[in-house]
mmCIF file of C-alpha atoms in Angstrom:
data_model
loop_
_atom_site.group_PDB
_atom_site.id
_atom_site.type_symbol
_atom_site.label_atom_id
_atom_site.label_comp_id
_atom_site.label_asym_id
_atom_site.label_seq_id
_atom_site.Cartn_x
_atom_site.Cartn_y
_atom_site.Cartn_z
ATOM 1 C CA ASP S 1 -18.572 -4.767 9.679
ATOM 2 C CA ALA S 2 -15.946 -6.706 7.767
ATOM 3 C CA GLU S 3 -12.389 -5.756 8.595
ATOM 4 C CA ILE S 4 -8.738 -6.735 8.522
ATOM 5 C CA THR S 5 -6.815 -6.908 11.783
ATOM 6 C CA GLN S 6 -3.182 -7.371 12.673
ATOM 7 C CA SER S 7 -1.596 -8.505 15.899
ATOM 8 C CA PRO S 8 0.386 -7.567 17.776
ATOM 9 C CA ARG S 9 0.392 -3.853 16.949
ATOM 10 C CA HIS S 10 3.831 -3.441 18.477
ATOM 11 C CA LYS S 11 6.538 -6.043 19.034
ATOM 12 C CA ILE S 12 10.086 -5.904 20.318
ATOM 13 C CA THR S 13 12.206 -9.000 19.840
ATOM 14 C CA GLU S 14 15.831 -10.024 19.904
ATOM 15 C CA THR S 15 18.074 -10.939 17.016
ATOM 16 C CA GLY S 16 17.815 -14.606 16.115
ATOM 17 C CA ARG S 17 14.360 -15.226 17.565
ATOM 18 C CA GLN S 18 11.466 -16.514 15.505
ATOM 19 C CA VAL S 19 8.572 -14.078 15.278
ATOM 20 C CA THR S 20 5.094 -14.520 13.836
ATOM 21 C CA LEU S 21 2.848 -11.619 12.898
ATOM 22 C CA ALA S 22 -0.853 -12.354 12.532
ATOM 23 C CA CYS S 23 -3.235 -11.063 9.879
ATOM 24 C CA HIS S 24 -6.953 -11.845 9.908
ATOM 25 C CA GLN S 25 -9.613 -10.620 7.487
ATOM 26 C CA THR S 26 -13.363 -11.137 7.627
ATOM 27 C CA TRP S 27 -14.183 -10.151 4.047
ATOM 28 C CA ASN S 28 -13.648 -13.691 2.771
ATOM 29 C CA HIS S 29 -11.170 -12.287 0.241
ATOM 30 C CA ASN S 30 -9.109 -14.747 -1.759
ATOM 31 C CA ASN S 31 -6.047 -12.524 -2.091
ATOM 32 C CA MET S 32 -3.851 -11.546 0.837
ATOM 33 C CA PHE S 33 -0.567 -9.636 0.911
ATOM 34 C CA TRP S 34 2.233 -8.711 3.304
ATOM 35 C CA TYR S 35 4.227 -5.505 2.881
ATOM 36 C CA ARG S 36 6.956 -3.809 4.826
ATOM 37 C CA GLN S 37 7.198 -0.041 5.020
ATOM 38 C CA ASP S 38 10.551 1.659 5.452
ATOM 39 C CA LEU S 39 11.514 5.294 5.192
ATOM 40 C CA GLY S 40 12.625 6.101 1.685
ATOM 41 C CA HIS S 41 11.275 2.850 0.251
ATOM 42 C CA GLY S 42 7.534 3.139 0.510
ATOM 43 C CA LEU S 43 5.806 -0.228 0.741
ATOM 44 C CA ARG S 44 7.505 -3.333 -0.597
ATOM 45 C CA LEU S 45 5.810 -6.668 -1.158
ATOM 46 C CA ILE S 46 7.084 -9.564 0.964
ATOM 47 C CA HIS S 47 4.710 -12.474 0.217
ATOM 48 C CA TYR S 48 1.243 -12.916 -1.187
ATOM 49 C CA SER S 49 -1.424 -15.564 -1.526
ATOM 50 C CA TYR S 50 -4.279 -16.069 -3.982
ATOM 51 C CA GLY S 51 -6.062 -18.687 -1.924
ATOM 52 C CA VAL S 52 -5.771 -21.539 0.560
ATOM 53 C CA GLN S 53 -2.509 -23.438 0.212
ATOM 54 C CA ASP S 54 -1.199 -20.877 -2.288
ATOM 55 C CA THR S 55 1.802 -18.684 -1.404
ATOM 56 C CA ASN S 56 4.174 -16.628 -3.551
ATOM 57 C CA LYS S 57 7.343 -14.653 -2.998
ATOM 58 C CA GLY S 58 7.386 -10.928 -3.430
ATOM 59 C CA GLU S 59 10.146 -8.406 -3.956
ATOM 60 C CA VAL S 60 11.731 -8.766 -0.482
ATOM 61 C CA SER S 61 10.924 -12.309 0.670
ATOM 62 C CA ASP S 62 14.321 -13.401 2.046
ATOM 63 C CA GLY S 63 14.072 -14.251 5.748
ATOM 64 C CA TYR S 64 10.256 -14.406 5.726
ATOM 65 C CA SER S 65 7.710 -17.153 5.209
ATOM 66 C CA VAL S 66 3.918 -17.416 5.078
ATOM 67 C CA SER S 67 1.352 -20.182 5.094
ATOM 68 C CA ARG S 68 -2.326 -20.113 4.149
ATOM 69 C CA SER S 69 -4.385 -22.812 5.821
ATOM 70 C CA ASN S 70 -7.721 -20.965 5.602
ATOM 71 C CA THR S 71 -9.220 -18.005 3.779
ATOM 72 C CA GLU S 72 -9.180 -15.602 6.721
ATOM 73 C CA ASP S 73 -5.562 -15.767 7.911
ATOM 74 C CA LEU S 74 -2.088 -15.221 6.483
ATOM 75 C CA PRO S 75 0.525 -15.253 9.263
ATOM 76 C CA LEU S 76 3.985 -13.891 8.481
ATOM 77 C CA THR S 77 6.953 -15.616 10.121
ATOM 78 C CA LEU S 78 10.436 -14.260 10.516
ATOM 79 C CA GLU S 79 12.509 -17.400 10.878
ATOM 80 C CA SER S 80 15.471 -15.723 12.609
ATOM 81 C CA ALA S 81 14.877 -12.049 13.205
ATOM 82 C CA ALA S 82 17.568 -9.621 12.074
ATOM 83 C CA SER S 83 17.990 -5.922 12.826
ATOM 84 C CA SER S 84 17.391 -5.215 9.120
ATOM 85 C CA GLN S 85 13.854 -6.502 9.610
ATOM 86 C CA THR S 86 12.969 -3.667 11.959
ATOM 87 C CA SER S 87 10.069 -2.113 10.089
ATOM 88 C CA VAL S 88 6.346 -1.516 9.986
ATOM 89 C CA TYR S 89 4.479 -4.461 8.482
ATOM 90 C CA PHE S 90 1.146 -4.153 6.714
ATOM 91 C CA CYS S 91 -1.237 -6.863 5.700
ATOM 92 C CA ALA S 92 -3.746 -6.314 2.906
ATOM 93 C CA SER S 93 -6.480 -8.255 1.156
ATOM 94 C CA SER S 94 -8.460 -8.021 -2.054
ATOM 95 C CA GLU S 95 -11.161 -9.963 -3.832
ATOM 96 C CA GLY S 96 -10.505 -11.707 -7.131
ATOM 97 C CA ASP S 97 -9.619 -9.264 -9.886
ATOM 98 C CA SER S 98 -10.877 -6.150 -8.095
ATOM 99 C CA TYR S 99 -7.326 -4.783 -7.647
ATOM 100 C CA GLU S 100 -8.590 -2.781 -4.666
ATOM 101 C CA GLN S 101 -6.542 -3.755 -1.643
ATOM 102 C CA TYR S 102 -7.754 -3.131 1.907
ATOM 103 C CA PHE S 103 -5.021 -2.585 4.468
ATOM 104 C CA GLY S 104 -4.722 -3.493 8.110
ATOM 105 C CA PRO S 105 -3.496 -1.012 10.751
ATOM 106 C CA GLY S 106 0.076 -2.323 10.718
ATOM 107 C CA THR S 107 2.517 -3.943 13.143
ATOM 108 C CA ARG S 108 5.593 -2.063 14.259
ATOM 109 C CA LEU S 109 8.406 -4.582 14.786
ATOM 110 C CA THR S 110 11.690 -3.706 16.442
ATOM 111 C CA VAL S 111 14.551 -6.212 16.393
ATOM 112 C CA THR S 112 17.252 -5.429 18.963
ATOM 113 C CA ALA Z 1 10.512 -3.499 -14.473
ATOM 114 C CA GLN Z 2 7.632 -1.598 -13.060
ATOM 115 C CA SER Z 3 8.357 1.424 -10.920
ATOM 116 C CA VAL Z 4 6.652 4.429 -9.421
ATOM 117 C CA THR Z 5 8.313 7.756 -8.697
ATOM 118 C CA GLN Z 6 6.976 10.390 -6.371
ATOM 119 C CA PRO Z 7 9.443 13.259 -6.816
ATOM 120 C CA ASP Z 8 8.301 15.278 -3.805
ATOM 121 C CA ILE Z 9 9.253 13.794 -0.455
ATOM 122 C CA HIS Z 10 7.544 16.523 1.516
ATOM 123 C CA ILE Z 11 5.103 19.304 0.606
ATOM 124 C CA THR Z 12 3.754 22.108 2.780
ATOM 125 C CA VAL Z 13 0.620 24.026 1.818
ATOM 126 C CA SER Z 14 -1.628 26.528 3.533
ATOM 127 C CA GLU Z 15 -5.138 25.520 4.459
ATOM 128 C CA GLY Z 16 -7.475 26.484 1.648
ATOM 129 C CA ALA Z 17 -4.765 26.414 -0.997
ATOM 130 C CA SER Z 18 -4.776 24.019 -3.924
ATOM 131 C CA LEU Z 19 -2.690 20.862 -3.933
ATOM 132 C CA GLU Z 20 -0.999 18.748 -6.576
ATOM 133 C CA LEU Z 21 1.035 15.658 -5.746
ATOM 134 C CA ARG Z 22 3.090 14.193 -8.539
ATOM 135 C CA CYS Z 23 3.340 10.557 -9.569
ATOM 136 C CA ASN Z 24 5.212 9.092 -12.519
ATOM 137 C CA TYR Z 25 5.179 5.428 -13.409
ATOM 138 C CA SER Z 26 7.189 3.153 -15.611
ATOM 139 C CA TYR Z 27 5.290 0.298 -17.173
ATOM 140 C CA GLY Z 28 5.039 -1.018 -20.690
ATOM 141 C CA ALA Z 29 1.400 -2.030 -20.824
ATOM 142 C CA THR Z 30 -1.736 -0.246 -19.704
ATOM 143 C CA PRO Z 31 -1.309 0.472 -16.008
ATOM 144 C CA TYR Z 32 -3.858 0.391 -13.267
ATOM 145 C CA LEU Z 33 -3.116 3.339 -10.996
ATOM 146 C CA PHE Z 34 -4.036 4.125 -7.425
ATOM 147 C CA TRP Z 35 -3.603 6.778 -4.788
ATOM 148 C CA TYR Z 36 -3.639 5.824 -1.122
ATOM 149 C CA VAL Z 37 -3.536 8.025 1.969
ATOM 150 C CA GLN Z 38 -1.978 7.060 5.296
ATOM 151 C CA SER Z 39 -2.738 9.023 8.444
ATOM 152 C CA PRO Z 40 -0.213 8.795 11.287
ATOM 153 C CA GLY Z 41 -0.244 5.354 12.904
ATOM 154 C CA GLN Z 42 -2.883 4.065 10.507
ATOM 155 C CA GLY Z 43 -3.094 1.725 7.580
ATOM 156 C CA LEU Z 44 -3.581 2.859 3.998
ATOM 157 C CA GLN Z 45 -6.930 4.042 2.678
ATOM 158 C CA LEU Z 46 -7.777 4.087 -1.010
ATOM 159 C CA LEU Z 47 -8.464 7.590 -2.340
ATOM 160 C CA LEU Z 48 -9.089 6.753 -5.986
ATOM 161 C CA LYS Z 49 -8.171 4.416 -8.811
ATOM 162 C CA TYR Z 50 -7.834 4.409 -12.585
ATOM 163 C CA PHE Z 51 -8.311 1.364 -14.781
ATOM 164 C CA SER Z 52 -9.510 2.729 -18.109
ATOM 165 C CA GLY Z 53 -11.912 5.220 -19.663
ATOM 166 C CA ASP Z 54 -12.167 8.824 -18.544
ATOM 167 C CA THR Z 55 -8.678 9.995 -17.669
ATOM 168 C CA LEU Z 56 -9.923 12.303 -14.910
ATOM 169 C CA VAL Z 57 -11.058 10.264 -11.932
ATOM 170 C CA GLN Z 58 -12.809 11.450 -8.825
ATOM 171 C CA GLY Z 59 -12.125 10.019 -5.414
ATOM 172 C CA ILE Z 60 -13.107 10.421 -1.817
ATOM 173 C CA LYS Z 61 -12.515 13.504 0.330
ATOM 174 C CA GLY Z 62 -12.664 15.830 -2.694
ATOM 175 C CA PHE Z 63 -9.548 14.439 -4.401
ATOM 176 C CA GLU Z 64 -9.162 13.860 -8.118
ATOM 177 C CA ALA Z 65 -6.385 12.556 -10.346
ATOM 178 C CA GLU Z 66 -5.630 12.765 -14.036
ATOM 179 C CA PHE Z 67 -4.011 9.999 -16.058
ATOM 180 C CA LYS Z 68 -1.711 11.320 -18.778
ATOM 181 C CA ARG Z 69 -0.315 8.467 -20.840
ATOM 182 C CA SER Z 70 2.009 10.720 -22.846
ATOM 183 C CA GLN Z 71 3.680 11.880 -19.648
ATOM 184 C CA SER Z 72 3.390 8.572 -17.745
ATOM 185 C CA SER Z 73 1.844 10.521 -14.926
ATOM 186 C CA PHE Z 74 -1.052 10.218 -12.527
ATOM 187 C CA ASN Z 75 -1.024 13.386 -10.431
ATOM 188 C CA LEU Z 76 -3.327 13.861 -7.474
ATOM 189 C CA ARG Z 77 -5.120 17.177 -6.990
ATOM 190 C CA LYS Z 78 -7.409 18.920 -4.560
ATOM 191 C CA PRO Z 79 -8.783 22.433 -5.089
ATOM 192 C CA SER Z 80 -8.828 23.447 -1.426
ATOM 193 C CA VAL Z 81 -6.836 21.633 1.245
ATOM 194 C CA HIS Z 82 -8.194 21.076 4.748
ATOM 195 C CA TRP Z 83 -6.049 20.660 7.859
ATOM 196 C CA SER Z 84 -7.292 17.059 8.102
ATOM 197 C CA ASP Z 85 -5.612 16.268 4.781
ATOM 198 C CA ALA Z 86 -2.198 16.261 6.461
ATOM 199 C CA ALA Z 87 -0.937 12.713 5.898
ATOM 200 C CA GLU Z 88 1.349 10.550 3.787
ATOM 201 C CA TYR Z 89 0.221 9.907 0.213
ATOM 202 C CA PHE Z 90 1.263 6.929 -1.858
ATOM 203 C CA CYS Z 91 0.889 6.303 -5.549
ATOM 204 C CA ALA Z 92 0.777 2.669 -6.696
ATOM 205 C CA VAL Z 93 0.675 0.800 -9.995
ATOM 206 C CA THR Z 94 -0.313 -2.658 -11.116
ATOM 207 C CA ALA Z 95 -1.645 -4.188 -14.326
ATOM 208 C CA TYR Z 96 -3.792 -7.034 -15.536
ATOM 209 C CA ASP Z 97 -0.756 -9.277 -15.943
ATOM 210 C CA GLN Z 98 0.692 -8.468 -12.504
ATOM 211 C CA GLY Z 99 -1.750 -10.614 -10.572
ATOM 212 C CA ASN Z 100 -2.721 -7.954 -8.059
ATOM 213 C CA GLN Z 101 0.918 -7.182 -7.212
ATOM 214 C CA PHE Z 102 1.278 -3.512 -6.441
ATOM 215 C CA TYR Z 103 4.362 -1.344 -6.825
ATOM 216 C CA PHE Z 104 4.314 1.653 -4.529
ATOM 217 C CA GLY Z 105 6.072 4.978 -4.709
ATOM 218 C CA THR Z 106 8.101 6.197 -1.749
ATOM 219 C CA GLY Z 107 5.369 8.530 -0.629
ATOM 220 C CA THR Z 108 4.823 12.282 -0.233
ATOM 221 C CA SER Z 109 4.313 13.729 3.226
ATOM 222 C CA LEU Z 110 1.829 16.603 3.285
ATOM 223 C CA THR Z 111 1.874 19.283 5.976
ATOM 224 C CA VAL Z 112 -0.997 21.761 6.138
ATOM 225 C CA ILE Z 113 -0.397 25.068 7.879
ATOM 226 C CA PRO Z 114 -3.262 27.178 9.236
#
């Protein structure tokens, strides 16, 4: 069955380190998204991509970057992790104009 | 700017009782509206969606939602709640000119008591 996976599921890192969270989908969807989930804020969009080599900033993109070298993957990089980036991160994908996003299981990141 | 408000942070209902979760949105054009459910430690699962047409939409797990343009609302309902419905529920909005970008509410946590 097609799916969307995230790795690692849990990560503890230190302030200032670079961290990369992986997202892989097997639906061959063009659209991929990264969100962070924080108590009292719901989900907020970090970055998104509509296809290979396309990336766009979302509502809370500062301190994060993404790259899209193939259809299946959209890794999220924290250039220099900060305690404010402690959160649960969700990846999602959708096809074309379907507007129906499928979510991965999430990565819980703790920055100490 | 687009926004979604879920006024109830936490709701507790008895098993078998009816449920209504509130969602209000702010958007100038015709919105596309969604309800997602998140079980503990899991990702989000789509319950139902509204794009156009019939304002009462049916979803999975016995849920339904009604779009009321005059009230800018898209409330989620279920006639009889099951213990397995305990979860976090999120309302989300996008539109044709938002390029698949979703705006989520802050969520409503549902507790079901036996």
